[in-house]
Short mmCIF file of C-alpha atoms in Angstrom, two decimals:
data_model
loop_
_atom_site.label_atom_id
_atom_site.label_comp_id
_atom_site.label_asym_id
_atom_site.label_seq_id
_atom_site.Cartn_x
_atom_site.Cartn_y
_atom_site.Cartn_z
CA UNK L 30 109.06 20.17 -13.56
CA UNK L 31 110.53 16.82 -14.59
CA UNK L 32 110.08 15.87 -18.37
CA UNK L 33 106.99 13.85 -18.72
CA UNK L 34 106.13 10.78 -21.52
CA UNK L 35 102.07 10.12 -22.09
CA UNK L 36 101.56 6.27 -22.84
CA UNK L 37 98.52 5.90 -22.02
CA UNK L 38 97.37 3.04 -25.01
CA UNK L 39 98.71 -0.16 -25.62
CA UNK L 40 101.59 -0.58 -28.04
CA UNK L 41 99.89 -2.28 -30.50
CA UNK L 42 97.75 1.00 -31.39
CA UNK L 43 100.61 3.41 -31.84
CA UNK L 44 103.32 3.28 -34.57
CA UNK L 45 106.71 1.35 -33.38
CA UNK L 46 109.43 3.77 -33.50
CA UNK L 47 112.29 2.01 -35.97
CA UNK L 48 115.39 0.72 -34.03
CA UNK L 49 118.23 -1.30 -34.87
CA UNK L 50 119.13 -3.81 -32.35
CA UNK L 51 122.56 -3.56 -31.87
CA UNK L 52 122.64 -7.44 -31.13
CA UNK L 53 121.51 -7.67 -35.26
CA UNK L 54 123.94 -5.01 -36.09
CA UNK L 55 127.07 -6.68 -34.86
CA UNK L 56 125.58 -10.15 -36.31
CA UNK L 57 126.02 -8.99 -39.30
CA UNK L 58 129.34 -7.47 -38.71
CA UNK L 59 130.67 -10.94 -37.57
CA UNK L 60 129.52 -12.76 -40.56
CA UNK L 61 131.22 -10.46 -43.19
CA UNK L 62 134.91 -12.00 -44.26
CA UNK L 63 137.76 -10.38 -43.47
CA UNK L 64 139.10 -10.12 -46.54
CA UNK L 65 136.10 -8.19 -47.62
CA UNK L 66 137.61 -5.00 -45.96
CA UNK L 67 135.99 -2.48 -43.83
CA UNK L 68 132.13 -1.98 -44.18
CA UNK L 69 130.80 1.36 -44.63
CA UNK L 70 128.65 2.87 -42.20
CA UNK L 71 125.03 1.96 -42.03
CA UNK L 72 122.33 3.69 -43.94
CA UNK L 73 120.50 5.71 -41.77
CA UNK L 74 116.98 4.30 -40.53
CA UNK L 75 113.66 7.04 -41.22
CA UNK L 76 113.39 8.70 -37.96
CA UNK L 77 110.05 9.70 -37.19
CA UNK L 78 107.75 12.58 -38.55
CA UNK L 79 107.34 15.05 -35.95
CA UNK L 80 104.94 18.07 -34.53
CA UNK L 81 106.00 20.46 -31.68
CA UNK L 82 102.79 21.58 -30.04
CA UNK L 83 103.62 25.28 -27.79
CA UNK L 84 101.55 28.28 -26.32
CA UNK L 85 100.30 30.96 -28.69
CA UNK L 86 100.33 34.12 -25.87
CA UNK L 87 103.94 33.59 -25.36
CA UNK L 88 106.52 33.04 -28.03
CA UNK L 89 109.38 31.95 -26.06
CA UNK L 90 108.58 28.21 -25.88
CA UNK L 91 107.75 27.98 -29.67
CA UNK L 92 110.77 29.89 -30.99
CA UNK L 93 113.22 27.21 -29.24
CA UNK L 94 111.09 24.20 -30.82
CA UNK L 95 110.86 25.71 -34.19
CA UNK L 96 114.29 25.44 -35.03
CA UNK L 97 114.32 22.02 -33.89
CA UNK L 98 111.18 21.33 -36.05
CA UNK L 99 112.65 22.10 -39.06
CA UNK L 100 115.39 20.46 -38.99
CA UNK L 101 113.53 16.99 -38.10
CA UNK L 102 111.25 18.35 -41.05
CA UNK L 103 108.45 18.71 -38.97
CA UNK L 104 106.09 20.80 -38.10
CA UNK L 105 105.45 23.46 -35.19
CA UNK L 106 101.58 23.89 -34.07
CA UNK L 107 100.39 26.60 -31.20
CA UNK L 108 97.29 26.47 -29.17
CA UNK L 109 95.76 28.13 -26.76
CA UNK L 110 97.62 27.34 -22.90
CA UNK L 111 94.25 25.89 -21.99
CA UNK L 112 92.09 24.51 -24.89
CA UNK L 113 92.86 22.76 -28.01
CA UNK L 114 92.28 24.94 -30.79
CA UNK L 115 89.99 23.29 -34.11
CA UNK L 116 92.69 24.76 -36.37
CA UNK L 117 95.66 23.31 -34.69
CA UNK L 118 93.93 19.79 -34.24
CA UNK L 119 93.17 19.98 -38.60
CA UNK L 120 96.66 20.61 -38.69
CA UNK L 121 97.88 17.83 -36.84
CA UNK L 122 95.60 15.08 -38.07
CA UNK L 123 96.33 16.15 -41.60
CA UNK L 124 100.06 15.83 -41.10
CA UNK L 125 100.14 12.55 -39.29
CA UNK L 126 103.14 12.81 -37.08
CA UNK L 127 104.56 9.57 -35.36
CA UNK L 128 105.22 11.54 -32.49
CA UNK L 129 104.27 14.84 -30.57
CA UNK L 130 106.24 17.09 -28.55
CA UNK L 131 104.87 19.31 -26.09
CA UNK L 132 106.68 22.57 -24.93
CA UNK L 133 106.70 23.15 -21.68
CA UNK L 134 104.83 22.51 -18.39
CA UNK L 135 101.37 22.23 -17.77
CA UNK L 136 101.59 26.11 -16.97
CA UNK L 137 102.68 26.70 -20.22
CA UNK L 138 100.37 23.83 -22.58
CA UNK L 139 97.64 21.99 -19.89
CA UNK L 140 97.55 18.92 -19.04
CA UNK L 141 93.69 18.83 -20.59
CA UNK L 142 95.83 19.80 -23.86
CA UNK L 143 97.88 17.39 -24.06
CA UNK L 144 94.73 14.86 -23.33
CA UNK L 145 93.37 16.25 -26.21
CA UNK L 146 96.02 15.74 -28.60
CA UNK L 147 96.33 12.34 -27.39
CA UNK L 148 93.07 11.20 -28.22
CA UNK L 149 92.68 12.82 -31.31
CA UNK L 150 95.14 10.30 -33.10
CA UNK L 151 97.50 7.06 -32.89
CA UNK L 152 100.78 8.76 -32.30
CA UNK L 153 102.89 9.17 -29.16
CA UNK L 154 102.26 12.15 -27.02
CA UNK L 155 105.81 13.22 -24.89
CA UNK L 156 106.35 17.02 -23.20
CA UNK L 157 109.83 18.53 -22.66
CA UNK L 158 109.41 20.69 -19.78
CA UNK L 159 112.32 22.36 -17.74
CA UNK L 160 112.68 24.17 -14.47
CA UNK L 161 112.46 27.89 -16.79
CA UNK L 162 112.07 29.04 -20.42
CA UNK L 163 115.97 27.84 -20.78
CA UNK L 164 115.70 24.86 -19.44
CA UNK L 165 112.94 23.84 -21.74
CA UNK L 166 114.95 24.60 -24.65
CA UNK L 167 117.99 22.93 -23.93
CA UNK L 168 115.40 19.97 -23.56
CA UNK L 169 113.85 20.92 -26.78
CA UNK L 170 117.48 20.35 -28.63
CA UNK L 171 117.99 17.57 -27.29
CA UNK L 172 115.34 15.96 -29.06
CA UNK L 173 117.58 15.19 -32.06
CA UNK L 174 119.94 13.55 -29.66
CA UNK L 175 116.50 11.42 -28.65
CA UNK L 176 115.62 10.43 -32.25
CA UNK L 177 119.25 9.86 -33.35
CA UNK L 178 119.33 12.49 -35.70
CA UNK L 179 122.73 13.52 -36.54
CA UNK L 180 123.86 17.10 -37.51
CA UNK L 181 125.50 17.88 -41.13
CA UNK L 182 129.17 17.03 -41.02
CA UNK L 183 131.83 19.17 -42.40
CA UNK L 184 135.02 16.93 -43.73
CA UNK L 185 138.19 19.14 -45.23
CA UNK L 186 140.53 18.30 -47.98
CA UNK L 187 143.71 20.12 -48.79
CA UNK L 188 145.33 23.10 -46.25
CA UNK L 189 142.42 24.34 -44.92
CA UNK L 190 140.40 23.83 -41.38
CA UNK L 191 137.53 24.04 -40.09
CA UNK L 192 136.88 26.53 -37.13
CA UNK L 193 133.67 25.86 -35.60
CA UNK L 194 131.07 25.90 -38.41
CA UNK L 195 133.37 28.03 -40.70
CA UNK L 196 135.77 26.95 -43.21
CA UNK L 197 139.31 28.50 -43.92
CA UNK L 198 141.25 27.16 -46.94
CA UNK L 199 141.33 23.95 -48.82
CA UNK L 200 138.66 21.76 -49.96
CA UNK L 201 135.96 21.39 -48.60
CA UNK L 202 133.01 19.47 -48.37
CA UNK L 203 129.49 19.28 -46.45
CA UNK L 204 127.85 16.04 -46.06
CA UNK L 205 124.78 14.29 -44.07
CA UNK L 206 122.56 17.41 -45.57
CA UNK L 207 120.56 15.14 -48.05
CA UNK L 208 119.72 15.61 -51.94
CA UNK L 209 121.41 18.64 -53.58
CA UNK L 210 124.82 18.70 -51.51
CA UNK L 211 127.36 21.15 -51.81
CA UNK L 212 131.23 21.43 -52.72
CA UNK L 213 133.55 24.08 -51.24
CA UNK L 214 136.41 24.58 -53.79
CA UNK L 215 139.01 27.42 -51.95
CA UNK L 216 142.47 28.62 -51.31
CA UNK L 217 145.19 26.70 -53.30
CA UNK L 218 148.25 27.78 -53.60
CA UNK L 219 148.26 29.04 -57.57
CA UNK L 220 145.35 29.53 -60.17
CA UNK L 221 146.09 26.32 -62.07
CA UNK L 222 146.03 24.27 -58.76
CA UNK L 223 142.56 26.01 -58.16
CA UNK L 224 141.53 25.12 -61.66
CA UNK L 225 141.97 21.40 -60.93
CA UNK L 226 140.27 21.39 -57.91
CA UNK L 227 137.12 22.56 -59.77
CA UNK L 228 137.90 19.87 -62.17
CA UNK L 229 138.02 17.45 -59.36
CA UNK L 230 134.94 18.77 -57.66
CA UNK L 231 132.75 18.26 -60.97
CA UNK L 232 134.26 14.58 -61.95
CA UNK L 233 132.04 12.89 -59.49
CA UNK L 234 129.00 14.13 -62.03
CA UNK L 235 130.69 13.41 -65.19
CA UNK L 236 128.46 10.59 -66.19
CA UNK L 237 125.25 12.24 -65.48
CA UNK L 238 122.45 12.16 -67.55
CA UNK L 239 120.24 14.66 -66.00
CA UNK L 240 117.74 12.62 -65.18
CA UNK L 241 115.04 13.78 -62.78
CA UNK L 242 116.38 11.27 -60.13
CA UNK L 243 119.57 12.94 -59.81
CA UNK L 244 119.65 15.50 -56.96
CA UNK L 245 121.26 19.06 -58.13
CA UNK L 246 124.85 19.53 -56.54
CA UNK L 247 126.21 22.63 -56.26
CA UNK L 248 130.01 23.85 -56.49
CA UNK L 249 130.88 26.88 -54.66
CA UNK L 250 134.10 28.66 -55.76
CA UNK L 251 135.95 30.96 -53.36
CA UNK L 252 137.42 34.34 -54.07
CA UNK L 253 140.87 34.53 -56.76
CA UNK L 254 141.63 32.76 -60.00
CA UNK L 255 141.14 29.72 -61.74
CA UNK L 256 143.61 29.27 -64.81
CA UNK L 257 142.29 26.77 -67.15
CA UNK L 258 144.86 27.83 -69.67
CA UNK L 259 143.67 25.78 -73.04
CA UNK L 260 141.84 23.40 -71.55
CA UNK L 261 137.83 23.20 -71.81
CA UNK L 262 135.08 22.41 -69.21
CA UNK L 263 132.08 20.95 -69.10
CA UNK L 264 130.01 21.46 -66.64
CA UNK L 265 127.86 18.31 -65.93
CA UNK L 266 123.66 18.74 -66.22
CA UNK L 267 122.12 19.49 -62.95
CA UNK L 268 125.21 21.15 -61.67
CA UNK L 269 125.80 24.94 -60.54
CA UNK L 270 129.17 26.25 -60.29
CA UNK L 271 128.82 29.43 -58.07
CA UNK L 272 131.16 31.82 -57.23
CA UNK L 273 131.78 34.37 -54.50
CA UNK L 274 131.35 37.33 -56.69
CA UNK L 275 131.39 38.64 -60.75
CA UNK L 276 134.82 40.47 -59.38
CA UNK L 277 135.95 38.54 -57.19
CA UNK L 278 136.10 34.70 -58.67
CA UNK L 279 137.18 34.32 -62.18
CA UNK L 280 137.99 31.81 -64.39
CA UNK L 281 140.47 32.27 -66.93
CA UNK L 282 140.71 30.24 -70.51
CA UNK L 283 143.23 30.77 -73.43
CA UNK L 284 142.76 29.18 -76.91
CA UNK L 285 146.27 28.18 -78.97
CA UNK L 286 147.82 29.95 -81.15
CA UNK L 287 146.56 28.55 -84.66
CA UNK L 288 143.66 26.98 -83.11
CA UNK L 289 140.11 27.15 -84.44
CA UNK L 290 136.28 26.57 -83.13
CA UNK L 291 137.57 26.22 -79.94
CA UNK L 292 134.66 26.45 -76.57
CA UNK L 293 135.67 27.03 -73.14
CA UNK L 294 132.98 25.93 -71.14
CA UNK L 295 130.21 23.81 -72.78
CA UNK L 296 126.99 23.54 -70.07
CA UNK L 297 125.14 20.24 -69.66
CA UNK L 298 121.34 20.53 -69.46
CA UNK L 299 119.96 22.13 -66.75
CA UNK L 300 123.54 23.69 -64.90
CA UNK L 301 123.85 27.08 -63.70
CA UNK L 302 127.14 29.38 -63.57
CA UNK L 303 126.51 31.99 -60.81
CA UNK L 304 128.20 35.07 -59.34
CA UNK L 305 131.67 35.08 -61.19
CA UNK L 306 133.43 35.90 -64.15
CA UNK L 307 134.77 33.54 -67.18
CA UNK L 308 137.10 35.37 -70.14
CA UNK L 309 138.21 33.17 -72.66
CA UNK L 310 141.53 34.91 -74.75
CA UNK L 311 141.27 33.60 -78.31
CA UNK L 312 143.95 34.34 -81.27
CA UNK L 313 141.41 35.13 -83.54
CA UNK L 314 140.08 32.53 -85.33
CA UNK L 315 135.94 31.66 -84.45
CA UNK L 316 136.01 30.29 -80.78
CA UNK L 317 133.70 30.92 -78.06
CA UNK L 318 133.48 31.31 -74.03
CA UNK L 319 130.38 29.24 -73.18
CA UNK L 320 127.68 26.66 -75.69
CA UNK L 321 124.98 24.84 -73.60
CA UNK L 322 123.68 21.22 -74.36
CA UNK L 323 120.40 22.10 -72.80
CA UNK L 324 118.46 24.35 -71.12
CA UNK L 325 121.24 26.97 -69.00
CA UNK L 326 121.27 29.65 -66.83
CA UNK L 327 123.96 32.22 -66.60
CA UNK L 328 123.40 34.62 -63.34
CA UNK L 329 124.69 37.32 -61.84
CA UNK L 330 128.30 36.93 -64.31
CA UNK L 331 130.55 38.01 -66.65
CA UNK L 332 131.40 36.74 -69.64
CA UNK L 333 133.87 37.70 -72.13
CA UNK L 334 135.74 36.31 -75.21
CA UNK L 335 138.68 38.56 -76.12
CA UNK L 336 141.21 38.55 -79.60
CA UNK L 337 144.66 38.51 -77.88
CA UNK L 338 147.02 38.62 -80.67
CA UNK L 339 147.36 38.91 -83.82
CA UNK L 340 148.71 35.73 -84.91
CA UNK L 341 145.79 34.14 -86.50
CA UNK L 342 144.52 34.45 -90.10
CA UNK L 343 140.82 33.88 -88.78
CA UNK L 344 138.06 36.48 -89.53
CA UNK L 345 138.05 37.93 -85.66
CA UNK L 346 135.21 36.72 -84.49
CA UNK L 347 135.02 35.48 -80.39
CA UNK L 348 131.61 34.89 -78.93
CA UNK L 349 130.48 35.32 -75.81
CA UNK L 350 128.01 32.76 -75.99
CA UNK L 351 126.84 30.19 -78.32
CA UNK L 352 124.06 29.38 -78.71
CA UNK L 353 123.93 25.31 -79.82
CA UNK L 354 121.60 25.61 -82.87
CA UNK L 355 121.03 21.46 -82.38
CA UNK L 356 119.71 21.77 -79.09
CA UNK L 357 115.68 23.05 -78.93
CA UNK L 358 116.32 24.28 -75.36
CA UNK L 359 116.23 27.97 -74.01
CA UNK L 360 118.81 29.74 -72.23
CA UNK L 361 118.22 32.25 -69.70
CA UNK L 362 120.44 35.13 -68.85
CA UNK L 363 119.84 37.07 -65.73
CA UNK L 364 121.72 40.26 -64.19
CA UNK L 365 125.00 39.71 -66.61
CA UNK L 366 127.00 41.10 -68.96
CA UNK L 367 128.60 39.71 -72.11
CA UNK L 368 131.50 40.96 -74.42
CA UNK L 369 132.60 39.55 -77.70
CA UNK L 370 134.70 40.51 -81.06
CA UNK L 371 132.35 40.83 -84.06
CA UNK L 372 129.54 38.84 -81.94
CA UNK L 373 128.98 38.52 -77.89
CA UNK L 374 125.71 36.37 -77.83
CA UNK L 375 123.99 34.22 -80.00
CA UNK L 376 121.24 33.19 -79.21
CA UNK L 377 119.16 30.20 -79.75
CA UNK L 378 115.96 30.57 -77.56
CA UNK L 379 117.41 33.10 -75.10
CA UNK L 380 115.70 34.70 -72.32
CA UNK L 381 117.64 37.46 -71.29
CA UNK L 382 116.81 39.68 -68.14
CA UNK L 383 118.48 42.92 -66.74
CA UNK L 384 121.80 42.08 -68.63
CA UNK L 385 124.28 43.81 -70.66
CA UNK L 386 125.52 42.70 -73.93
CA UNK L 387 128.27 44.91 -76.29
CA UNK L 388 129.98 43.88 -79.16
CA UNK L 389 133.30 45.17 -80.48
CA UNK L 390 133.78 45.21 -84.31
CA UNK L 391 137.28 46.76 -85.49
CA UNK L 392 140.43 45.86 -86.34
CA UNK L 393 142.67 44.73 -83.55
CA UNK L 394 145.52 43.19 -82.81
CA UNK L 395 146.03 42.33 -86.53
CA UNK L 396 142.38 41.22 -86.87
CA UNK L 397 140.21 42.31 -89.80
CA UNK L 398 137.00 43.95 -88.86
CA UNK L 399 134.18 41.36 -89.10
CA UNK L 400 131.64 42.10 -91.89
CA UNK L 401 128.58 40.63 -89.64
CA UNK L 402 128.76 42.04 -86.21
CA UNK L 403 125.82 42.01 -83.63
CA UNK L 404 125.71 42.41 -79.74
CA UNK L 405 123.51 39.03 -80.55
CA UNK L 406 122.41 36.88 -83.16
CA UNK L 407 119.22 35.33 -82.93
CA UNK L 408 118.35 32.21 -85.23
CA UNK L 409 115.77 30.42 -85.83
CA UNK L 410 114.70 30.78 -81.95
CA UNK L 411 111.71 28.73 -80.79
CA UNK L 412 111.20 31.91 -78.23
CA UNK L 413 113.19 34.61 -77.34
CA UNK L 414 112.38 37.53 -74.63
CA UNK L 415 115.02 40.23 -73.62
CA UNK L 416 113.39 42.28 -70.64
CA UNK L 417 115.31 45.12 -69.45
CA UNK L 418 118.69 44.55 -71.84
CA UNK L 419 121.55 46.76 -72.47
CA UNK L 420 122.83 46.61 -76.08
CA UNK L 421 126.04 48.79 -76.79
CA UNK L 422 128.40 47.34 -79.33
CA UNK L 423 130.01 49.86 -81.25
CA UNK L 424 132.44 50.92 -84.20
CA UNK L 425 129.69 49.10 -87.14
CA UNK L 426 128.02 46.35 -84.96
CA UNK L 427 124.32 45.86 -84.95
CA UNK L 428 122.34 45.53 -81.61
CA UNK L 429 120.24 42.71 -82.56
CA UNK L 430 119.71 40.37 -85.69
CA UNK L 431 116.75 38.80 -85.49
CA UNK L 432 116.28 35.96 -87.98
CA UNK L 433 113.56 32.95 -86.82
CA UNK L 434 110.02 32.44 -89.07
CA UNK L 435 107.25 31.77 -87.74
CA UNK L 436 108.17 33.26 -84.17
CA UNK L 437 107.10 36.67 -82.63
CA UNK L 438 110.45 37.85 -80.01
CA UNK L 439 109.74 40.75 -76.98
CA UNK L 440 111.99 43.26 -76.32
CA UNK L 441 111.21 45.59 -73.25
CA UNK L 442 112.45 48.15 -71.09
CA UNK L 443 115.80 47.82 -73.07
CA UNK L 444 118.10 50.26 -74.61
CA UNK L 445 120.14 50.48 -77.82
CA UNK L 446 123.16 52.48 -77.38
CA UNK L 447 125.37 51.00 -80.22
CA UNK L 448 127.26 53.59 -82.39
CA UNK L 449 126.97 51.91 -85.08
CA UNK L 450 123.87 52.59 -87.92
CA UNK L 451 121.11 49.76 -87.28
CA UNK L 452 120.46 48.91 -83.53
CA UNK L 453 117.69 46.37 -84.91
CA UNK L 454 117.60 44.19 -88.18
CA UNK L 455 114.86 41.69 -88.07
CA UNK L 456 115.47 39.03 -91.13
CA UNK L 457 112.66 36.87 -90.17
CA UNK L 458 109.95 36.58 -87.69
CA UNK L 459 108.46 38.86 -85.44
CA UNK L 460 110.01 41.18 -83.09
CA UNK L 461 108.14 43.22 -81.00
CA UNK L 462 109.38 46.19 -79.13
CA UNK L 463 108.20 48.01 -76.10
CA UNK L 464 109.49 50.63 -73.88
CA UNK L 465 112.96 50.94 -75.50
CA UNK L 466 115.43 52.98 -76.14
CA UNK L 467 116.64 53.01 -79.89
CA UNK L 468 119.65 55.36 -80.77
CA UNK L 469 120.33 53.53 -84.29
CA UNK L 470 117.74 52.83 -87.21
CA UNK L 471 115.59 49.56 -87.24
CA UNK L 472 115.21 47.85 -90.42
CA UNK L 473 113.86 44.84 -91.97
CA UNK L 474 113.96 42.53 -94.66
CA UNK L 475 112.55 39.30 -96.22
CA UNK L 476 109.28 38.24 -94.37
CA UNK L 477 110.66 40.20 -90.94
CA UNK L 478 108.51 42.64 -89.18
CA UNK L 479 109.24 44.69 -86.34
CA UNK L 480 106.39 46.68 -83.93
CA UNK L 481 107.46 49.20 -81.37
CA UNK L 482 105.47 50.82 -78.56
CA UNK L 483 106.64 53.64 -76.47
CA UNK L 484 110.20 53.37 -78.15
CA UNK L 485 112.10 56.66 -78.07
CA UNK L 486 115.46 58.17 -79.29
CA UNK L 487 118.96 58.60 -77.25
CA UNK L 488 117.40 62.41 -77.03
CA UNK L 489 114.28 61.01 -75.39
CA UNK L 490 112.16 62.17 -78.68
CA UNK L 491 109.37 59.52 -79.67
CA UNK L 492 111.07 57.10 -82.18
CA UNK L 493 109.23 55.07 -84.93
CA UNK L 494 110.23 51.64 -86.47
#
């Protein structure tokens, strides 16, 4: 059956489909100087909001127009073959499309139907209808072709290529997909060129402010090494640097010899790091892997900051994380671990779920052991929540210091595993504990208080604070 178009009212009731006139186009074209250089392509016009109408006994017919539905950011209705449901026609009106496409015949969606759905509103009624189910959906696709809809484009930078919808090697980026677009970075030839290509990828963002106009953009990081050596990141806000894996992607920082209060990777408000790993190798003196200016989210990662030598005179101390105590944002850890010497997190306002946090106090590498070690350090936190947290520093370290008046911390489902003599040490504040495991003593001083619930030792024994 040949494809059929209902236009059965004037123009004047129906909305005008937007089209460029090509006679306007090239106009404008001929007016611009030409010393003014090439002009960029046009800025898409709004194509029009769309609902695929198909038969609800059958799926075949609807599961070729869905697809092409959501991609046009439409809508997909189904009605009975022979009667327009009340549902369907509440679903339509409420959605207002510009235009309606029918699937299939009047076998498959009657021609009383499509009546209906023609008189219920000012929009254009049109029915793609092929010889067989096929047919219909190769009519169905090319409905983007109809509208002028274009597909997301891949473009490639560096070595690599692009095999039908997959990318091998170099840069690469995908465009036309709206707000929130993503970067490929992949497959250089060493781990500093790698590095630089992330540092290319994020300088588009530099300036941002993270203002709620600006779209997130995502940077995804393929499998090896990124060498920074000594020299620091920031991630801009709204930005997500993901990697392929917590073993597989890493990025790799080293602090000077003789250097001090050095960070890694400082996170602008509101940017993720996801699915990799980031060490930082530090000499000794107080550095740290990752701060935040903002709220941050570390997922599914690995962070570390280890002593390397002992050339330093500093006091051993390399932090995981920290915390930026003149920033009132949170920070939210999810599914990842964190190392440090004398202190792996600390944390201002930290939300930490399923993650794993040890600290290593002793002398190495020609380090003194640090007097004030903790898996993490919270200060004067304006909330903090650890739900299902591992906590296993060892050789003197304390699992958690706890040190913010006025606020009342949770701690559930976690475990203490540390060797060393106080697993909990709440200076000020609140901390309450449920559901733990405690294999050190809990203590308290000042105005702290600490309230456990279903705690228990490492020999599964019920253990009071």
């Amino acid at each position: 059956m040949q494809a059929r178009t209902r236009t059965t009212r004037s123009s004047s009731t129906r909305r005008a489909t937007v089209l460029v006139p090509l006679l306007v186009v090239g106009l404008a074209m001929a007016l611009v100087p030409a010393t003014a250089g090439p002009l960029p392509p046009p800025a898409p016009e709004p194509y029009p909001k769309v609902v695929f109408v198909a038969r609800n006994d059958i799926p075949f017919d609807a599961m070729a127009a869905g697809p092409v539905a959501g991609a046009l950011g439409g809508i997909l209705l189904v009605t009975s073959p022979t009667s327009w449901s009340t549902d369907a026609d509440a679903a339509l009106k409420k959605f207002s499309p510009d235009v309606v496409y029918i699937a299939g015949g009047t076998a498959a969606v009657s021609q009383d139907v499509e009546d209906a759905i023609d008189a219920a509103g000012p929009w254009e009624v049109r029915r793609k209808a092929g010889a067989n189910r096929n047919a219909t959906a190769a009519l169905l696709g090319d409905v983007l072709t109809d509208l002028g809809v274009g597909r997301p484009v891949l473009t490639v930078a560096g070595s690599g290529q692009v095999v039908g919808d997959v990318y091998i090697g170099g840069n690469v980026n995908i465009g036309g997909m709206g707000a929130g677009n993503v970067t490929h970075v992949y497959d250089n030839a060493t781990s500093t060129e790698n590095a630089q290509a992330v540092r290319d990828a994020i300088a588009p963002f530099s300036s941002r402010t993270g203002a709620a106009t600006e779209p997130h953009h995502v940077i995804v990081l393929g499998p090896g090494v990124y060498d920074f050596d000594s020299t620091p990141l920031r991630l801009p806000p709204k930005v997500t640097l993901r990697g392929s894996g917590r073993h597989i992607t890493e990025l790799k920082f080293r602090v000077p010899a003789g250097a001090s209060n050095s960070i890694a990777l400082t996170m602008g408000a509101n940017s993720r790091l996801e699915d990799l790993q980031l060490s930082n190798f530090v000499p000794g003196e107080g550095s740290a892997a990752v701060t935040h200016e903002g709220v941050a989210t570390i997922e599914r990662s690995t962070i570390t900051a280890t002593i390397f030598s002992g050339s330093g005179n500093g006091s051993g101390l390399a932090v995981g994380f920290l915390s930026n105590a003149n920033v009132s944002s949170s920070v939210r850890f999810v599914d990842s671990s964190f190392t440090g010497f004398a202190e792996a997190l600390d944390g201002y306002g930290a939300l930490i779920l399923n993650s794993a946090v040890t600290s290593i106090d002793t002398s190495f590498a020609g380090q003194s052991t640090d007097a004030n070690a903790y898996d993490l350090h919270v200060t004067d936190a304006p909330l903090f929540n650890v739900v299902g947290g591992s906590f296993s520093g060892f050789s003197g370290a304390t699992g958690i210091v706890f040190d913010s008046a006025g606020v009342t911390g949770t701690v559930r489902d976690s475990q203490f595993t540390s060797t060393g003599s106080v697993s909990l040490d709440v200076l000020d504040g609140t901390l309450e504990v449920v559901g733990a495991k405690i294999a050190g003593a809990t203590t308290t001083s000042g105005s702290g208080t600490i309230t456990c619930f279903g705690t228990y030792d490492e020999n599964l024994a019920a253990y009071a604070c």
